[in-house]
């Protein structure tokens, strides 16, 4: 299927328009569009604008509150609970990270448990908020059950992503954003959309047997076997049990029961290096680490050793100049009845 290449500005306006067409206020639509286009810029298309149609469907069915009263209540000098009031998770998570940064500026650390939220998109966006303030950012969220536990045939935890962002002085922030499965569910959806097969270590069919057909995927595999499984459980403890939300198979489905509020939990944090070491020295040493990693002799088949998130950062630089490729069917959906609304 062909791609349509569009600028960041055009794609942002199309997504914003589509969201506004189902009643999302302009400011909120801008935030969601910014998070989604951020993912496409970094070539994480699975968490990009292809999700727009799902969000509009869930909104239309009543599963997302488009006018939430998002509240954040401090529970201590460095802790707070953010209640998303069933709003769009992108807006909720962004506000939570903003508050975490403010707490960290005053007290060194800001840790926010988020309740009553929904799918929030690529976590790299939120940890980058902290890194841009010369802070270490962390973010994690649970998702509905779709990953088999190590040694099991049927799913229990979700893809349960976790992300960290580390600032540097002259280099771009180091951003580690990863699912605890071998692949994010969005990548399966993207493979379906473009009609391509998937690696045989991404998912299993209904019998627990690995498959290369994205249409036959009944569950995903954890990365690194027991390691990914264990880390997935950790994410669910932070995002589910610590927030008082559901866990594992008790989490409501993303692509089912669209009329129901999902009540998802996230865990968002910011750490201020100034409270632990000399900030200038920390930033310079981050640069030194990055530069020394770049100097490691590459293995056969590689041109250069990169730091986590660097391939996505390099892709973002290219796409800002050359435009963002979007699958034609997704572009056609976005362009329908969106352009006039986005200009409002």
mmCIF file of C-alpha atoms in Angstrom:
data_model
loop_
_atom_site.group_PDB
_atom_site.id
_atom_site.type_symbol
_atom_site.label_atom_id
_atom_site.label_comp_id
_atom_site.label_asym_id
_atom_site.label_seq_id
_atom_site.Cartn_x
_atom_site.Cartn_y
_atom_site.Cartn_z
ATOM 1 C CA UNK A 1 0.000 0.000 0.000
ATOM 2 C CA UNK A 2 1.357 3.400 -1.012
ATOM 3 C CA UNK A 3 2.442 6.106 1.421
ATOM 4 C CA UNK A 4 1.569 9.779 1.326
ATOM 5 C CA UNK A 5 4.353 12.101 2.509
ATOM 6 C CA UNK A 6 3.116 15.040 4.578
ATOM 7 C CA UNK A 7 4.715 17.741 6.679
ATOM 8 C CA UNK A 8 4.604 17.744 10.463
ATOM 9 C CA UNK A 9 2.319 20.787 10.374
ATOM 10 C CA UNK A 10 -0.156 19.246 7.938
ATOM 11 C CA UNK A 11 -0.311 15.937 9.785
ATOM 12 C CA UNK A 12 -0.777 17.685 13.130
ATOM 13 C CA UNK A 13 -3.626 19.771 11.740
ATOM 14 C CA UNK A 14 -5.327 16.721 10.212
ATOM 15 C CA UNK A 15 -5.249 14.785 13.485
ATOM 16 C CA UNK A 16 -6.346 17.837 15.453
ATOM 17 C CA UNK A 17 -9.238 18.365 13.059
ATOM 18 C CA UNK A 18 -10.379 14.773 13.287
ATOM 19 C CA UNK A 19 -10.419 14.936 17.084
ATOM 20 C CA UNK A 20 -12.204 18.285 17.135
ATOM 21 C CA UNK A 21 -14.819 16.844 14.791
ATOM 22 C CA UNK A 22 -15.929 14.491 17.587
ATOM 23 C CA UNK A 23 -15.975 17.243 20.192
ATOM 24 C CA UNK A 24 -12.471 17.287 21.660
ATOM 25 C CA UNK A 25 -11.649 20.900 22.667
ATOM 26 C CA UNK A 26 -8.955 22.581 20.570
ATOM 27 C CA UNK A 27 -6.249 22.627 23.259
ATOM 28 C CA UNK A 28 -6.732 18.949 24.065
ATOM 29 C CA UNK A 29 -6.818 18.006 20.387
ATOM 30 C CA UNK A 30 -3.535 19.855 19.877
ATOM 31 C CA UNK A 31 -1.898 17.911 22.705
ATOM 32 C CA UNK A 32 -3.041 14.522 21.413
ATOM 33 C CA UNK A 33 -2.004 15.411 17.860
ATOM 34 C CA UNK A 34 1.413 16.517 19.115
ATOM 35 C CA UNK A 35 1.957 13.210 20.935
ATOM 36 C CA UNK A 36 0.844 11.119 17.942
ATOM 37 C CA UNK A 37 2.886 13.024 15.361
ATOM 38 C CA UNK A 38 5.881 12.846 17.718
ATOM 39 C CA UNK A 39 5.695 9.061 17.343
ATOM 40 C CA UNK A 40 5.488 9.201 13.547
ATOM 41 C CA UNK A 41 8.415 11.600 13.385
ATOM 42 C CA UNK A 42 10.492 9.070 15.310
ATOM 43 C CA UNK A 43 9.307 6.229 13.032
ATOM 44 C CA UNK A 44 7.329 4.649 15.862
ATOM 45 C CA UNK A 45 4.347 4.491 13.521
ATOM 46 C CA UNK A 46 2.611 1.903 15.689
ATOM 47 C CA UNK A 47 1.905 4.643 18.258
ATOM 48 C CA UNK A 48 1.309 7.430 15.789
ATOM 49 C CA UNK A 49 -1.589 8.824 13.820
ATOM 50 C CA UNK A 50 -2.978 5.391 12.942
ATOM 51 C CA UNK A 51 -4.474 5.424 16.453
ATOM 52 C CA UNK A 52 -6.644 8.456 15.664
ATOM 53 C CA UNK A 53 -9.515 6.431 14.254
ATOM 54 C CA UNK A 54 -9.665 4.261 17.356
ATOM 55 C CA UNK A 55 -9.757 7.291 19.650
ATOM 56 C CA UNK A 56 -12.572 8.910 17.675
ATOM 57 C CA UNK A 57 -14.564 5.673 17.754
ATOM 58 C CA UNK A 58 -14.148 5.293 21.494
ATOM 59 C CA UNK A 59 -15.094 8.932 22.025
ATOM 60 C CA UNK A 60 -18.188 8.508 19.859
ATOM 61 C CA UNK A 61 -19.178 5.406 21.835
ATOM 62 C CA UNK A 62 -18.741 7.231 25.156
ATOM 63 C CA UNK A 63 -15.592 5.442 26.323
ATOM 64 C CA UNK A 64 -13.524 8.629 26.684
ATOM 65 C CA UNK A 65 -14.527 11.833 28.450
ATOM 66 C CA UNK A 66 -13.733 14.737 26.113
ATOM 67 C CA UNK A 67 -14.232 17.360 28.829
ATOM 68 C CA UNK A 68 -12.494 15.849 31.845
ATOM 69 C CA UNK A 69 -11.883 17.639 35.119
ATOM 70 C CA UNK A 70 -8.268 16.535 35.586
ATOM 71 C CA UNK A 71 -7.138 17.008 39.178
ATOM 72 C CA UNK A 72 -3.733 16.561 40.812
ATOM 73 C CA UNK A 73 -3.542 16.263 44.587
ATOM 74 C CA UNK A 74 -0.205 16.334 46.401
ATOM 75 C CA UNK A 75 0.165 13.529 48.935
ATOM 76 C CA UNK A 76 3.626 14.591 50.110
ATOM 77 C CA UNK A 77 6.525 16.895 49.173
ATOM 78 C CA UNK A 78 7.462 14.696 46.220
ATOM 79 C CA UNK A 79 4.319 12.684 45.508
ATOM 80 C CA UNK A 80 0.887 13.236 44.029
ATOM 81 C CA UNK A 81 -2.106 11.463 42.557
ATOM 82 C CA UNK A 82 -3.432 12.663 39.201
ATOM 83 C CA UNK A 83 -7.054 11.792 38.433
ATOM 84 C CA UNK A 84 -7.660 11.878 34.692
ATOM 85 C CA UNK A 85 -11.466 11.753 34.964
ATOM 86 C CA UNK A 86 -11.487 9.275 32.061
ATOM 87 C CA UNK A 87 -10.010 11.785 29.631
ATOM 88 C CA UNK A 88 -7.575 11.203 26.784
ATOM 89 C CA UNK A 89 -4.456 9.690 28.317
ATOM 90 C CA UNK A 90 -2.082 11.893 26.323
ATOM 91 C CA UNK A 91 -3.454 15.009 28.014
ATOM 92 C CA UNK A 92 -3.499 13.379 31.443
ATOM 93 C CA UNK A 93 0.071 12.054 31.209
ATOM 94 C CA UNK A 94 1.421 15.375 29.940
ATOM 95 C CA UNK A 95 -0.137 17.244 32.862
ATOM 96 C CA UNK A 96 1.172 14.611 35.282
ATOM 97 C CA UNK A 97 4.725 15.009 33.977
ATOM 98 C CA UNK A 98 4.459 18.803 34.182
ATOM 99 C CA UNK A 99 3.537 18.435 37.836
ATOM 100 C CA UNK A 100 6.282 15.885 38.460
ATOM 101 C CA UNK A 101 8.815 18.353 37.051
ATOM 102 C CA UNK A 102 7.541 21.120 39.319
ATOM 103 C CA UNK A 103 7.832 18.879 42.383
ATOM 104 C CA UNK A 104 11.337 17.825 41.337
ATOM 105 C CA UNK A 105 12.407 21.448 40.916
ATOM 106 C CA UNK A 106 11.398 22.124 44.521
ATOM 107 C CA UNK A 107 12.191 18.842 46.236
ATOM 108 C CA UNK A 108 14.459 16.815 43.975
ATOM 109 C CA UNK A 109 11.960 14.138 42.982
ATOM 110 C CA UNK A 110 8.410 14.166 41.676
ATOM 111 C CA UNK A 111 6.480 10.894 41.494
ATOM 112 C CA UNK A 112 2.903 10.853 40.238
ATOM 113 C CA UNK A 113 0.481 7.970 40.178
ATOM 114 C CA UNK A 114 -2.173 8.465 37.522
ATOM 115 C CA UNK A 115 -5.668 7.028 37.844
ATOM 116 C CA UNK A 116 -8.783 7.022 35.650
ATOM 117 C CA UNK A 117 -6.854 7.528 32.420
ATOM 118 C CA UNK A 118 -6.875 5.969 28.961
ATOM 119 C CA UNK A 119 -4.297 5.023 26.325
ATOM 120 C CA UNK A 120 -1.613 7.726 26.372
ATOM 121 C CA UNK A 121 0.505 6.976 23.291
ATOM 122 C CA UNK A 122 4.302 6.876 23.106
ATOM 123 C CA UNK A 123 5.910 7.284 26.530
ATOM 124 C CA UNK A 124 8.997 8.845 24.926
ATOM 125 C CA UNK A 125 7.025 12.083 24.600
ATOM 126 C CA UNK A 126 6.591 12.434 28.356
ATOM 127 C CA UNK A 127 10.106 11.491 29.462
ATOM 128 C CA UNK A 128 11.373 13.936 26.858
ATOM 129 C CA UNK A 129 9.442 16.656 28.700
ATOM 130 C CA UNK A 130 11.643 16.023 31.729
ATOM 131 C CA UNK A 131 14.870 15.697 29.744
ATOM 132 C CA UNK A 132 14.192 19.075 28.140
ATOM 133 C CA UNK A 133 14.199 20.532 31.673
ATOM 134 C CA UNK A 134 17.567 18.871 32.439
ATOM 135 C CA UNK A 135 15.840 16.219 34.502
ATOM 136 C CA UNK A 136 15.649 12.446 34.336
ATOM 137 C CA UNK A 137 12.181 11.339 33.308
ATOM 138 C CA UNK A 138 10.468 8.011 33.811
ATOM 139 C CA UNK A 139 7.086 6.772 32.689
ATOM 140 C CA UNK A 140 5.276 3.471 32.603
ATOM 141 C CA UNK A 141 1.782 2.242 31.943
ATOM 142 C CA UNK A 142 -0.061 -1.036 31.998
ATOM 143 C CA UNK A 143 -2.126 -2.254 29.047
ATOM 144 C CA UNK A 144 -4.754 -4.920 28.579
ATOM 145 C CA UNK A 145 -3.702 -8.551 28.729
ATOM 146 C CA UNK A 146 -1.956 -9.631 25.536
ATOM 147 C CA UNK A 147 1.460 -11.045 26.478
ATOM 148 C CA UNK A 148 2.007 -14.655 27.518
ATOM 149 C CA UNK A 149 3.962 -15.074 30.764
ATOM 150 C CA UNK A 150 7.233 -16.949 30.400
ATOM 151 C CA UNK A 151 6.356 -20.621 30.160
ATOM 152 C CA UNK A 152 2.677 -19.985 29.421
ATOM 153 C CA UNK A 153 0.382 -20.305 26.398
ATOM 154 C CA UNK A 154 -2.241 -17.719 27.230
ATOM 155 C CA UNK A 155 -1.749 -13.982 27.883
ATOM 156 C CA UNK A 156 -1.730 -12.424 31.347
ATOM 157 C CA UNK A 157 0.039 -9.025 31.378
ATOM 158 C CA UNK A 158 -0.087 -6.403 28.662
ATOM 159 C CA UNK A 159 2.778 -5.029 26.596
ATOM 160 C CA UNK A 160 3.393 -2.778 29.637
ATOM 161 C CA UNK A 161 5.884 -0.229 28.259
ATOM 162 C CA UNK A 162 8.456 1.644 30.316
ATOM 163 C CA UNK A 163 10.512 4.689 29.350
ATOM 164 C CA UNK A 164 13.406 6.766 30.662
ATOM 165 C CA UNK A 165 14.810 10.069 29.445
ATOM 166 C CA UNK A 166 18.298 11.382 30.308
ATOM 167 C CA UNK A 167 19.461 14.907 29.427
ATOM 168 C CA UNK A 168 22.931 15.791 28.120
ATOM 169 C CA UNK A 169 24.692 19.093 27.554
ATOM 170 C CA UNK A 170 25.483 19.073 23.827
ATOM 171 C CA UNK A 171 23.948 15.793 22.678
ATOM 172 C CA UNK A 172 20.259 15.083 22.289
ATOM 173 C CA UNK A 173 18.621 13.383 25.302
ATOM 174 C CA UNK A 174 19.011 9.635 25.600
ATOM 175 C CA UNK A 175 15.502 8.180 25.382
ATOM 176 C CA UNK A 176 14.804 4.548 26.191
ATOM 177 C CA UNK A 177 11.182 3.656 25.411
ATOM 178 C CA UNK A 178 10.360 -0.015 25.203
ATOM 179 C CA UNK A 179 7.539 -2.456 25.527
ATOM 180 C CA UNK A 180 8.158 -5.439 27.780
ATOM 181 C CA UNK A 181 6.973 -7.650 24.933
ATOM 182 C CA UNK A 182 9.224 -8.402 21.960
ATOM 183 C CA UNK A 183 7.080 -5.973 19.979
ATOM 184 C CA UNK A 184 4.392 -3.442 20.784
ATOM 185 C CA UNK A 185 0.842 -4.358 19.776
ATOM 186 C CA UNK A 186 0.829 -1.279 17.566
ATOM 187 C CA UNK A 187 3.519 -2.885 15.416
ATOM 188 C CA UNK A 188 1.231 -5.862 14.834
ATOM 189 C CA UNK A 189 -1.522 -3.440 13.807
ATOM 190 C CA UNK A 190 0.878 -1.614 11.509
ATOM 191 C CA UNK A 191 1.904 -4.927 9.886
ATOM 192 C CA UNK A 192 -1.769 -5.718 9.305
ATOM 193 C CA UNK A 193 -2.322 -2.267 7.821
ATOM 194 C CA UNK A 194 0.502 -2.592 5.280
ATOM 195 C CA UNK A 195 0.000 -6.302 4.638
ATOM 196 C CA UNK A 196 3.423 -7.522 5.806
ATOM 197 C CA UNK A 197 4.491 -10.568 7.781
ATOM 198 C CA UNK A 198 6.117 -10.278 11.198
ATOM 199 C CA UNK A 199 9.136 -11.975 12.807
ATOM 200 C CA UNK A 200 8.329 -15.355 14.359
ATOM 201 C CA UNK A 201 9.358 -14.192 17.835
ATOM 202 C CA UNK A 202 6.750 -11.437 18.100
ATOM 203 C CA UNK A 203 3.554 -13.358 18.704
ATOM 204 C CA UNK A 204 1.784 -16.689 19.034
ATOM 205 C CA UNK A 205 -1.472 -18.037 17.665
ATOM 206 C CA UNK A 206 -4.411 -19.347 19.696
ATOM 207 C CA UNK A 207 -2.487 -22.548 20.389
ATOM 208 C CA UNK A 208 0.538 -20.706 21.756
ATOM 209 C CA UNK A 209 2.601 -21.447 18.632
ATOM 210 C CA UNK A 210 4.777 -18.672 17.130
ATOM 211 C CA UNK A 211 3.346 -17.140 13.928
ATOM 212 C CA UNK A 212 4.558 -14.777 11.212
ATOM 213 C CA UNK A 213 1.021 -13.776 10.177
ATOM 214 C CA UNK A 214 -0.129 -10.660 12.066
ATOM 215 C CA UNK A 215 -3.741 -11.695 11.469
ATOM 216 C CA UNK A 216 -3.206 -14.885 13.481
ATOM 217 C CA UNK A 217 -1.576 -13.275 16.507
ATOM 218 C CA UNK A 218 -3.512 -14.186 19.636
ATOM 219 C CA UNK A 219 -0.851 -13.023 22.109
ATOM 220 C CA UNK A 220 2.637 -11.544 22.163
ATOM 221 C CA UNK A 221 5.863 -12.942 23.592
ATOM 222 C CA UNK A 222 7.856 -11.185 26.346
ATOM 223 C CA UNK A 223 11.292 -9.933 25.352
ATOM 224 C CA UNK A 224 14.191 -11.933 26.741
ATOM 225 C CA UNK A 225 11.906 -14.649 28.067
ATOM 226 C CA UNK A 226 11.741 -14.413 31.873
ATOM 227 C CA UNK A 227 13.389 -10.947 31.896
ATOM 228 C CA UNK A 228 10.670 -9.222 29.898
ATOM 229 C CA UNK A 229 8.013 -11.164 31.770
ATOM 230 C CA UNK A 230 9.438 -10.008 35.105
ATOM 231 C CA UNK A 231 9.724 -6.386 34.029
ATOM 232 C CA UNK A 232 6.170 -6.495 32.676
ATOM 233 C CA UNK A 233 4.998 -7.525 36.129
ATOM 234 C CA UNK A 234 6.958 -4.646 37.691
ATOM 235 C CA UNK A 235 5.204 -2.165 35.391
ATOM 236 C CA UNK A 236 1.813 -3.576 36.342
ATOM 237 C CA UNK A 237 2.628 -3.234 40.046
ATOM 238 C CA UNK A 238 3.545 0.447 39.584
ATOM 239 C CA UNK A 239 0.740 1.297 37.137
ATOM 240 C CA UNK A 240 -1.961 -0.977 38.500
ATOM 241 C CA UNK A 241 -1.544 -2.042 42.113
ATOM 242 C CA UNK A 242 0.182 1.147 43.302
ATOM 243 C CA UNK A 243 -2.512 3.308 41.686
ATOM 244 C CA UNK A 244 -5.405 1.136 42.811
ATOM 245 C CA UNK A 245 -6.252 0.296 39.202
ATOM 246 C CA UNK A 246 -6.826 -3.117 37.653
ATOM 247 C CA UNK A 247 -3.976 -5.464 36.695
ATOM 248 C CA UNK A 248 -3.274 -8.084 34.063
ATOM 249 C CA UNK A 249 -6.374 -9.800 32.684
ATOM 250 C CA UNK A 250 -8.677 -7.513 34.701
ATOM 251 C CA UNK A 251 -7.795 -4.429 32.608
ATOM 252 C CA UNK A 252 -10.507 -3.426 30.152
ATOM 253 C CA UNK A 253 -9.813 -4.058 26.473
ATOM 254 C CA UNK A 254 -8.504 -1.311 24.236
ATOM 255 C CA UNK A 255 -10.263 -2.638 21.154
ATOM 256 C CA UNK A 256 -13.382 -3.943 22.849
ATOM 257 C CA UNK A 257 -16.238 -2.463 24.874
ATOM 258 C CA UNK A 258 -15.658 0.962 23.345
ATOM 259 C CA UNK A 259 -18.453 2.430 25.443
ATOM 260 C CA UNK A 260 -16.659 1.630 28.706
ATOM 261 C CA UNK A 261 -14.197 3.920 30.463
ATOM 262 C CA UNK A 262 -10.873 2.076 30.695
ATOM 263 C CA UNK A 263 -9.693 3.393 34.093
ATOM 264 C CA UNK A 264 -6.020 2.902 33.221
ATOM 265 C CA UNK A 265 -3.138 3.734 35.539
ATOM 266 C CA UNK A 266 0.238 5.265 34.696
ATOM 267 C CA UNK A 267 3.279 6.041 36.812
ATOM 268 C CA UNK A 268 5.113 9.250 35.935
ATOM 269 C CA UNK A 269 8.269 10.627 37.510
ATOM 270 C CA UNK A 270 10.978 13.285 37.300
ATOM 271 C CA UNK A 271 14.340 13.318 39.084
ATOM 272 C CA UNK A 272 16.346 16.515 39.454
ATOM 273 C CA UNK A 273 20.096 15.724 39.203
ATOM 274 C CA UNK A 274 20.920 18.948 41.065
ATOM 275 C CA UNK A 275 19.780 17.260 44.298
ATOM 276 C CA UNK A 276 22.236 14.391 43.846
ATOM 277 C CA UNK A 277 25.318 15.744 42.085
ATOM 278 C CA UNK A 278 26.688 18.798 40.318
ATOM 279 C CA UNK A 279 24.288 19.335 37.412
ATOM 280 C CA UNK A 280 26.956 20.672 35.044
ATOM 281 C CA UNK A 281 29.193 17.703 35.748
ATOM 282 C CA UNK A 282 26.282 15.314 35.254
ATOM 283 C CA UNK A 283 25.394 16.778 31.842
ATOM 284 C CA UNK A 284 29.017 16.809 30.702
ATOM 285 C CA UNK A 285 29.478 13.207 31.820
ATOM 286 C CA UNK A 286 26.337 12.216 29.915
ATOM 287 C CA UNK A 287 27.974 13.690 26.816
ATOM 288 C CA UNK A 288 31.183 11.827 27.595
ATOM 289 C CA UNK A 289 29.318 8.549 27.944
ATOM 290 C CA UNK A 290 27.462 9.098 24.670
ATOM 291 C CA UNK A 291 30.635 10.109 22.817
ATOM 292 C CA UNK A 292 32.587 7.131 24.135
ATOM 293 C CA UNK A 293 29.787 4.736 23.141
ATOM 294 C CA UNK A 294 29.911 6.219 19.641
ATOM 295 C CA UNK A 295 33.635 5.424 19.541
ATOM 296 C CA UNK A 296 33.134 1.709 20.212
ATOM 297 C CA UNK A 297 34.160 -0.273 17.133
ATOM 298 C CA UNK A 298 30.985 -1.416 15.377
ATOM 299 C CA UNK A 299 30.282 -5.081 14.753
ATOM 300 C CA UNK A 300 29.909 -6.517 11.263
ATOM 301 C CA UNK A 301 26.826 -5.124 9.589
ATOM 302 C CA UNK A 302 26.769 -1.918 11.643
ATOM 303 C CA UNK A 303 28.122 1.498 10.728
ATOM 304 C CA UNK A 304 28.137 2.951 14.233
ATOM 305 C CA UNK A 305 27.171 2.116 17.792
ATOM 306 C CA UNK A 306 24.209 4.286 18.808
ATOM 307 C CA UNK A 307 22.678 5.068 22.199
ATOM 308 C CA UNK A 308 19.076 4.140 23.068
ATOM 309 C CA UNK A 309 16.586 6.260 21.169
ATOM 310 C CA UNK A 310 19.196 7.630 18.775
ATOM 311 C CA UNK A 311 17.863 5.832 15.671
ATOM 312 C CA UNK A 312 14.498 7.469 16.353
ATOM 313 C CA UNK A 313 16.119 10.860 16.948
ATOM 314 C CA UNK A 314 18.012 10.643 13.654
ATOM 315 C CA UNK A 315 14.828 9.621 11.845
ATOM 316 C CA UNK A 316 13.012 12.585 13.383
ATOM 317 C CA UNK A 317 15.622 14.978 11.989
ATOM 318 C CA UNK A 318 15.109 13.525 8.508
ATOM 319 C CA UNK A 319 11.325 13.571 8.645
ATOM 320 C CA UNK A 320 11.217 17.154 9.875
ATOM 321 C CA UNK A 321 13.038 18.094 6.678
ATOM 322 C CA UNK A 322 11.621 15.625 4.172
ATOM 323 C CA UNK A 323 8.146 14.952 5.526
ATOM 324 C CA UNK A 324 6.404 12.043 7.243
ATOM 325 C CA UNK A 325 5.234 8.996 5.247
ATOM 326 C CA UNK A 326 1.699 7.960 6.170
ATOM 327 C CA UNK A 327 -0.119 4.921 4.821
ATOM 328 C CA UNK A 328 -2.570 6.056 2.150
ATOM 329 C CA UNK A 329 -5.631 4.574 3.858
ATOM 330 C CA UNK A 330 -4.778 6.379 7.113
ATOM 331 C CA UNK A 331 -4.177 9.643 5.268
ATOM 332 C CA UNK A 332 -7.516 9.319 3.472
ATOM 333 C CA UNK A 333 -9.250 8.791 6.804
ATOM 334 C CA UNK A 334 -7.563 11.808 8.349
ATOM 335 C CA UNK A 335 -8.198 14.129 5.435
ATOM 336 C CA UNK A 336 -11.921 13.343 5.312
ATOM 337 C CA UNK A 337 -13.866 16.183 6.967
ATOM 338 C CA UNK A 338 -10.794 17.269 8.973
ATOM 339 C CA UNK A 339 -9.259 20.208 7.199
ATOM 340 C CA UNK A 340 -11.936 22.799 7.826
ATOM 341 C CA UNK A 341 -12.280 21.885 11.499
ATOM 342 C CA UNK A 342 -8.522 22.016 12.171
ATOM 343 C CA UNK A 343 -8.369 25.653 11.119
ATOM 344 C CA UNK A 344 -10.907 26.749 13.697
#
